[in-house]
Amino acid sequence: MTPQEFAKHLGANYPDHQFEIDPLNENCVLIPLQLVPQCFELLRDDDATQMDYFDFSTCVDHPPDRLDLVYSMYSTVYKHRIQLKVVLDRQNPCVPTVSHLWVNANWNEREMYDLFGVFFPGHKDLRRLMMPDDWEGHPLRKDYAHPNLVVRPD
Amino acid sequence: MDLIKKIPAYVERIPNGGILMTGLDWVLNNAKASSMWYMLFGLACCAIELMATGASRYDFDRLGMIFRATPRQTDLMIVAGTLTLKMAPRVKLLYEQMPDPKYVIAMGGCTMHGGPFYHDSYSVLKGVDKIIPVDIHVAGCPPRPEALMNGCIALQDLIRGEKVGRKRDRPGLRHIDPATNLPLLVRPDTGLIRPNQIIMPDQLRVLS
């Protein structure tokens, strides 16, 4: 399936919501925040999609007010891949977990919590993954500052 | 007998055997320098070169250097690789677990001043000598096995120059120069090394 067909398929299942192709990435479908995680459950279990393999999830920081969450998943049955994007509020980023649907989403979400400060309600073990447990701040935010950070001179 | 000729000693034959006279410093320092057991641990890509140095082509064993997998049996810590702030307390603990006399070789640019991670990095410790005293710095990214072996030979020369019973001049920890606000490496034997100064392997003898 192409991203357009995915958007059409999701629109048929959730007629109350809009599914658009992301203007920043033609392979990416924007989905509303309130459809997480049931939209993912549908894509995984639906016979027409069968997204049984979770590639990765990651974050893109757009200061000052936007934080994007990108999910990538793949179907080993149909051999098709789709990326989904959820737009979050940068001040208070919070999105329900999908780690109960795909086990490997567990560490991806811990990494995003660690480095971007995204909170995942429903996650069983939301601790820092990379940084020490007592670390303060979320280093991959664009406005992150740390006394150890020496900015490269131009 | 060739070996005996090289020893600064006075050999006197007496009817029941030989008496060998030499300095206590010479005997103890050579015993120490010829069996430097190093700790088996590596942090990043420098560890690959450390493994290559320990393998048969370069053969650390001929310097009497054998790896030990516990800090309790080691004389030498080779910090091979990038030391992150998360790992730094562990490395300091390992250093403290080593019995005296103990020596440290800092291997590679990362251990001197952060190397390629000096700029734009929040998670890398900019210089191992901020937490543990370093005897020898080996430059390179990573240093070739020849450079590491040269550093080890320089360390052996350092040990051979020690005086038994006198407290060793330990290398100091790094501190910040108030005039330039740059980290400075202050060691009693070498003076100052600027953080961006490149030290070639053949300079190591001079420095140490």
Short mmCIF file of C-alpha atoms in Angstrom, two decimals:
data_model
loop_
_atom_site.label_atom_id
_atom_site.label_comp_id
_atom_site.label_asym_id
_atom_site.label_seq_id
_atom_site.Cartn_x
_atom_site.Cartn_y
_atom_site.Cartn_z
CA MET A 1 0.00 0.00 0.00
CA THR A 2 1.12 3.53 -0.71
CA PRO A 3 0.87 6.27 1.92
CA GLN A 4 -2.16 7.67 0.10
CA GLU A 5 -3.87 4.28 0.33
CA PHE A 6 -2.99 4.08 4.02
CA ALA A 7 -4.54 7.51 4.62
CA LYS A 8 -7.65 6.42 2.70
CA HIS A 9 -7.85 3.13 4.64
CA LEU A 10 -7.56 4.93 7.97
CA GLY A 11 -10.17 7.50 6.85
CA ALA A 12 -12.60 4.66 6.06
CA ASN A 13 -12.13 3.20 9.56
CA TYR A 14 -12.26 6.54 11.41
CA PRO A 15 -14.64 8.71 9.40
CA ASP A 16 -14.68 11.47 12.04
CA HIS A 17 -10.98 12.31 11.59
CA GLN A 18 -8.74 13.76 8.90
CA PHE A 19 -5.69 11.80 7.68
CA GLU A 20 -3.28 13.81 5.55
CA ILE A 21 0.09 13.21 3.97
CA ASP A 22 2.74 15.12 5.90
CA PRO A 23 3.87 18.16 3.85
CA LEU A 24 7.44 17.63 5.17
CA ASN A 25 7.62 13.96 4.14
CA GLU A 26 5.61 12.34 1.34
CA ASN A 27 5.93 8.85 2.92
CA CYS A 28 4.44 9.95 6.20
CA VAL A 29 0.81 10.11 7.28
CA LEU A 30 -0.27 12.60 9.97
CA ILE A 31 -2.58 11.07 12.53
CA PRO A 32 -4.49 12.82 15.34
CA LEU A 33 -3.22 12.44 18.88
CA GLN A 34 -6.52 11.08 20.24
CA LEU A 35 -6.29 8.00 17.94
CA VAL A 36 -3.14 6.71 19.69
CA PRO A 37 -2.98 3.77 20.33
CA GLN A 38 -6.19 2.31 18.83
CA CYS A 39 -5.15 3.41 15.32
CA PHE A 40 -1.91 1.44 15.74
CA GLU A 41 -3.81 -1.57 17.01
CA LEU A 42 -6.01 -1.44 13.92
CA LEU A 43 -3.01 -1.29 11.57
CA ARG A 44 -1.41 -4.22 13.33
CA ASP A 45 -4.47 -6.48 13.47
CA ASP A 46 -6.35 -5.52 10.30
CA ASP A 47 -6.13 -8.18 7.57
CA ALA A 48 -5.63 -5.51 4.91
CA THR A 49 -2.53 -3.97 6.57
CA GLN A 50 -0.99 -6.47 9.03
CA MET A 51 1.80 -4.17 10.28
CA ASP A 52 3.40 -6.87 12.40
CA TYR A 53 6.91 -5.39 12.57
CA PHE A 54 7.72 -2.17 14.44
CA ASP A 55 10.78 -0.51 12.88
CA PHE A 56 11.40 2.37 15.24
CA SER A 57 9.91 5.48 16.71
CA THR A 58 11.73 8.74 17.12
CA CYS A 59 11.24 12.43 17.75
CA VAL A 60 11.81 15.64 15.83
CA ASP A 61 12.07 18.89 17.73
CA HIS A 62 10.59 22.00 16.11
CA PRO A 63 11.04 24.86 18.54
CA PRO A 64 9.36 26.86 19.91
CA ASP A 65 6.05 24.99 20.20
CA ARG A 66 6.03 21.75 18.20
CA LEU A 67 7.45 18.29 18.84
CA ASP A 68 6.81 15.54 16.26
CA LEU A 69 6.74 11.84 17.03
CA VAL A 70 7.48 9.58 14.05
CA TYR A 71 6.61 5.89 14.01
CA SER A 72 7.79 3.52 11.31
CA MET A 73 6.31 0.06 10.84
CA TYR A 74 6.49 -2.73 8.33
CA SER A 75 4.42 -5.71 7.26
CA THR A 76 6.31 -8.95 6.76
CA VAL A 77 3.19 -10.33 5.02
CA TYR A 78 2.57 -7.57 2.43
CA LYS A 79 6.12 -6.16 2.44
CA HIS A 80 4.92 -2.59 2.79
CA ARG A 81 6.14 0.10 5.13
CA ILE A 82 4.47 3.22 6.54
CA GLN A 83 5.52 6.11 8.70
CA LEU A 84 3.05 7.83 10.96
CA LYS A 85 3.52 11.18 12.60
CA VAL A 86 1.85 12.61 15.69
CA VAL A 87 2.25 16.30 16.45
CA LEU A 88 2.68 17.08 20.15
CA ASP A 89 2.72 20.16 22.31
CA ARG A 90 6.37 20.93 23.03
CA GLN A 91 5.71 22.34 26.50
CA ASN A 92 3.94 19.23 27.75
CA PRO A 93 4.55 16.33 25.34
CA CYS A 94 2.45 13.36 26.33
CA VAL A 95 1.26 10.45 24.19
CA PRO A 96 -0.13 7.01 25.15
CA THR A 97 2.31 4.13 24.89
CA VAL A 98 2.34 1.54 22.11
CA SER A 99 4.75 -0.75 23.95
CA HIS A 100 1.95 -3.23 24.71
CA LEU A 101 1.41 -3.70 20.94
CA TRP A 102 5.04 -4.16 19.89
CA VAL A 103 7.57 -5.17 22.53
CA ASN A 104 10.48 -3.32 20.93
CA ALA A 105 8.64 -0.02 21.26
CA ASN A 106 9.54 -0.26 24.95
CA TRP A 107 13.15 0.92 24.62
CA ASN A 108 12.29 3.36 21.82
CA GLU A 109 9.89 5.12 24.14
CA ARG A 110 12.38 5.06 27.00
CA GLU A 111 14.92 6.67 24.68
CA MET A 112 12.46 9.41 23.67
CA TYR A 113 11.61 10.01 27.31
CA ASP A 114 15.31 10.27 28.10
CA LEU A 115 16.47 12.48 25.26
CA PHE A 116 13.35 14.51 24.41
CA GLY A 117 11.29 14.45 27.58
CA VAL A 118 8.19 12.89 26.04
CA PHE A 119 5.95 11.27 28.64
CA PHE A 120 4.25 7.95 27.78
CA PRO A 121 1.29 7.10 30.05
CA GLY A 122 0.77 3.34 30.30
CA HIS A 123 4.45 2.49 29.83
CA LYS A 124 5.47 -0.21 32.31
CA ASP A 125 9.07 0.88 32.92
CA LEU A 126 9.63 4.51 31.96
CA ARG A 127 13.23 5.15 33.06
CA ARG A 128 16.12 6.88 31.34
CA LEU A 129 17.85 4.67 28.78
CA MET A 130 21.07 6.45 27.76
CA MET A 131 21.86 9.12 30.33
CA PRO A 132 22.58 8.49 34.03
CA ASP A 133 19.52 8.17 36.24
CA ASP A 134 20.23 11.45 38.03
CA TRP A 135 20.73 13.46 34.83
CA GLU A 136 18.77 16.68 34.51
CA GLY A 137 17.23 17.84 31.26
CA HIS A 138 16.69 16.22 27.89
CA PRO A 139 19.79 16.58 25.71
CA LEU A 140 18.37 16.29 22.19
CA ARG A 141 16.06 19.26 22.64
CA LYS A 142 17.32 22.09 20.44
CA ASP A 143 17.49 24.56 23.33
CA TYR A 144 19.40 22.20 25.65
CA ALA A 145 22.31 23.72 27.54
CA HIS A 146 24.82 22.03 29.83
CA PRO A 147 27.99 23.30 31.53
CA ASN A 148 29.99 20.52 29.87
CA LEU A 149 28.87 21.58 26.41
CA VAL A 150 31.50 23.60 24.54
CA VAL A 151 29.96 25.11 21.43
CA ARG A 152 32.12 24.81 18.34
CA PRO A 153 33.37 28.26 17.28
CA ASP A 154 32.40 29.33 13.79
CA MET B 1 76.10 -14.00 30.66
CA ASP B 2 75.27 -11.16 28.26
CA LEU B 3 72.50 -10.15 30.58
CA ILE B 4 74.83 -10.22 33.57
CA LYS B 5 77.22 -7.87 31.73
CA LYS B 6 74.47 -5.30 31.30
CA ILE B 7 73.62 -5.18 34.97
CA PRO B 8 75.34 -2.32 36.77
CA ALA B 9 76.74 -4.71 39.29
CA TYR B 10 79.87 -5.99 40.78
CA VAL B 11 80.25 -9.76 40.58
CA GLU B 12 82.80 -11.37 42.78
CA ARG B 13 83.60 -15.01 42.64
CA ILE B 14 84.13 -16.76 45.93
CA PRO B 15 84.79 -20.46 46.35
CA ASN B 16 81.22 -21.50 47.10
CA GLY B 17 79.47 -19.47 44.41
CA GLY B 18 78.87 -15.92 43.17
CA ILE B 19 77.88 -12.82 45.04
CA LEU B 20 75.98 -10.28 43.00
CA MET B 21 76.10 -6.73 44.25
CA THR B 22 73.79 -4.10 42.84
CA GLY B 23 71.41 -1.38 43.95
CA LEU B 24 68.07 -2.18 45.51
CA ASP B 25 66.47 0.45 43.28
CA TRP B 26 67.67 -1.33 40.18
CA VAL B 27 66.35 -4.73 41.23
CA LEU B 28 62.98 -3.63 42.50
CA ASN B 29 62.31 -1.14 39.70
CA ASN B 30 63.20 -3.68 37.03
CA ALA B 31 60.99 -6.26 38.67
CA LYS B 32 58.18 -3.73 38.67
CA ALA B 33 58.74 -2.45 35.14
CA SER B 34 59.08 -5.90 33.62
CA SER B 35 55.77 -7.24 34.81
CA MET B 36 53.23 -4.51 34.26
CA TRP B 37 49.92 -6.32 34.32
CA TYR B 38 47.22 -4.17 32.79
CA MET B 39 43.51 -4.19 33.39
CA LEU B 40 41.35 -5.81 30.75
CA PHE B 41 38.86 -3.16 29.83
CA GLY B 42 38.17 -0.92 26.88
CA LEU B 43 35.73 1.90 26.33
CA ALA B 44 35.64 2.64 22.61
CA CYS B 45 37.56 2.18 19.36
CA CYS B 46 40.95 2.54 21.10
CA ALA B 47 40.17 -0.82 22.68
CA ILE B 48 40.45 -2.42 19.22
CA GLU B 49 44.00 -1.13 18.95
CA LEU B 50 44.66 -2.27 22.51
CA MET B 51 43.49 -5.76 21.53
CA ALA B 52 45.67 -5.65 18.42
CA THR B 53 48.63 -4.67 20.60
CA GLY B 54 47.95 -7.58 22.91
CA ALA B 55 47.59 -10.07 20.05
CA SER B 56 50.39 -12.02 18.44
CA ARG B 57 51.47 -9.57 15.74
CA TYR B 58 52.59 -6.86 18.17
CA ASP B 59 52.67 -9.04 21.26
CA PHE B 60 52.47 -7.08 24.49
CA ASP B 61 53.69 -10.16 26.33
CA ARG B 62 57.30 -9.47 25.38
CA LEU B 63 57.16 -6.34 27.53
CA GLY B 64 55.95 -8.53 30.36
CA MET B 65 52.47 -7.06 30.02
CA ILE B 66 49.65 -9.52 30.54
CA PHE B 67 46.02 -8.57 30.94
CA ARG B 68 44.21 -9.35 34.15
CA ALA B 69 40.45 -9.34 34.33
CA THR B 70 40.26 -7.89 37.82
CA PRO B 71 41.56 -4.58 39.18
CA ARG B 72 42.87 -6.32 42.30
CA GLN B 73 45.69 -7.97 40.36
CA THR B 74 46.71 -5.11 38.09
CA ASP B 75 49.49 -2.54 38.17
CA LEU B 76 48.48 -0.53 35.12
CA MET B 77 45.24 0.92 33.86
CA ILE B 78 45.11 1.70 30.14
CA VAL B 79 42.12 3.97 29.63
CA ALA B 80 41.36 3.05 26.03
CA GLY B 81 38.63 5.17 24.57
CA THR B 82 36.03 7.86 25.11
CA LEU B 83 35.09 8.24 28.75
CA THR B 84 31.52 9.42 29.18
CA LEU B 85 30.20 11.11 32.26
CA LYS B 86 28.06 8.04 32.94
CA MET B 87 31.09 5.74 32.86
CA ALA B 88 33.45 8.07 34.76
CA PRO B 89 32.41 7.03 38.32
CA ARG B 90 32.92 3.37 37.36
CA VAL B 91 36.41 4.03 36.02
CA LYS B 92 37.30 5.99 39.14
CA LEU B 93 36.07 3.08 41.25
CA LEU B 94 38.18 0.64 39.23
CA TYR B 95 41.22 2.85 39.73
CA GLU B 96 40.62 2.97 43.46
CA GLN B 97 40.34 -0.82 43.59
CA MET B 98 43.84 -1.28 42.14
CA PRO B 99 46.62 -1.95 44.66
CA ASP B 100 49.58 0.43 44.93
CA PRO B 101 51.88 1.06 43.11
CA LYS B 102 49.55 1.82 40.23
CA TYR B 103 50.02 3.62 36.96
CA VAL B 104 47.69 5.00 34.32
CA ILE B 105 48.19 5.31 30.57
CA ALA B 106 45.60 7.49 28.86
CA MET B 107 45.23 6.26 25.31
CA GLY B 108 43.91 8.42 22.48
CA GLY B 109 42.68 11.95 21.99
CA CYS B 110 39.39 11.39 23.85
CA THR B 111 41.21 10.66 27.09
CA MET B 112 43.33 13.80 26.79
CA HIS B 113 40.71 16.48 26.17
CA GLY B 114 37.65 14.83 24.68
CA GLY B 115 39.23 14.49 21.22
CA PRO B 116 36.59 14.70 18.49
CA PHE B 117 33.97 15.16 21.21
CA TYR B 118 35.53 18.29 22.68
CA HIS B 119 33.03 20.52 20.89
CA ASP B 120 29.25 20.10 20.92
CA SER B 121 29.18 17.20 23.34
CA TYR B 122 27.39 17.18 26.66
CA SER B 123 28.11 13.61 27.72
CA VAL B 124 31.89 13.13 27.33
CA LEU B 125 34.41 13.79 30.07
CA LYS B 126 36.95 16.24 28.61
CA GLY B 127 40.10 14.59 29.89
CA VAL B 128 40.58 11.51 32.05
CA ASP B 129 43.04 13.39 34.26
CA LYS B 130 40.11 15.29 35.71
CA ILE B 131 39.26 12.19 37.77
CA ILE B 132 42.38 10.00 37.94
CA PRO B 133 46.10 10.91 37.77
CA VAL B 134 47.63 10.00 34.41
CA ASP B 135 51.29 9.06 33.98
CA ILE B 136 51.54 8.80 30.20
CA HIS B 137 49.38 10.26 27.46
CA VAL B 138 49.45 8.49 24.11
CA ALA B 139 48.15 10.67 21.27
CA GLY B 140 46.30 9.39 18.24
CA CYS B 141 42.77 8.70 17.13
CA PRO B 142 43.20 5.85 17.81
CA PRO B 143 46.96 5.44 18.38
CA ARG B 144 48.60 2.67 16.41
CA PRO B 145 49.95 -0.28 18.40
CA GLU B 146 53.49 1.06 17.93
CA ALA B 147 52.49 4.28 19.66
CA LEU B 148 50.89 2.43 22.56
CA MET B 149 53.95 0.23 22.96
CA ASN B 150 56.13 3.32 22.87
CA GLY B 151 53.99 4.76 25.64
CA CYS B 152 54.43 1.59 27.68
CA ILE B 153 58.21 1.69 27.18
CA ALA B 154 58.16 5.33 28.27
CA LEU B 155 56.26 4.26 31.38
CA GLN B 156 58.85 1.55 32.07
CA ASP B 157 61.59 4.17 31.83
CA LEU B 158 59.59 6.30 34.25
CA ILE B 159 59.42 3.40 36.70
CA ARG B 160 63.13 2.64 36.36
CA GLY B 161 63.91 6.19 37.43
CA GLU B 162 62.00 5.91 40.70
CA LYS B 163 63.68 5.82 44.10
CA VAL B 164 62.68 3.01 46.42
CA GLY B 165 61.42 4.20 49.76
CA ARG B 166 60.78 7.70 48.54
CA LYS B 167 57.28 8.79 47.76
CA ARG B 168 56.64 8.92 44.05
CA ASP B 169 55.88 12.23 42.40
CA ARG B 170 52.32 11.48 41.41
CA PRO B 171 50.99 13.29 38.38
CA GLY B 172 48.49 15.92 39.30
CA LEU B 173 44.90 16.31 38.33
CA ARG B 174 43.96 18.77 35.68
CA HIS B 175 42.72 22.19 36.67
CA ILE B 176 41.54 25.29 34.90
CA ASP B 177 43.97 28.07 34.07
CA PRO B 178 42.39 31.25 35.47
CA ALA B 179 44.03 33.48 32.85
CA THR B 180 42.79 31.73 29.73
CA ASN B 181 39.91 29.70 31.23
CA LEU B 182 41.28 26.66 29.42
CA PRO B 183 41.87 23.30 31.08
CA LEU B 184 45.55 22.76 31.73
CA LEU B 185 47.42 19.58 32.35
CA VAL B 186 49.87 20.16 35.16
CA ARG B 187 52.38 17.47 35.82
CA PRO B 188 55.52 17.85 37.88
CA ASP B 189 57.68 16.14 35.25
CA THR B 190 56.35 17.67 32.06
CA GLY B 191 55.05 21.10 32.86
CA LEU B 192 52.02 22.25 30.94
CA ILE B 193 50.27 20.70 27.99
CA ARG B 194 47.63 22.73 26.21
CA PRO B 195 44.42 20.83 25.47
CA ASN B 196 44.76 21.17 21.70
CA GLN B 197 48.45 20.37 21.60
CA ILE B 198 49.23 17.27 19.59
CA ILE B 199 51.79 14.99 21.16
CA MET B 200 53.51 12.65 18.79
CA PRO B 201 54.55 9.20 20.00
CA ASP B 202 58.24 9.99 19.57
CA GLN B 203 57.87 12.93 21.94
CA LEU B 204 56.61 10.73 24.73
CA ARG B 205 60.04 9.89 26.04
CA VAL B 206 60.89 13.57 26.24
CA LEU B 207 57.67 14.33 28.03
CA SER B 208 58.00 11.58 30.54
#
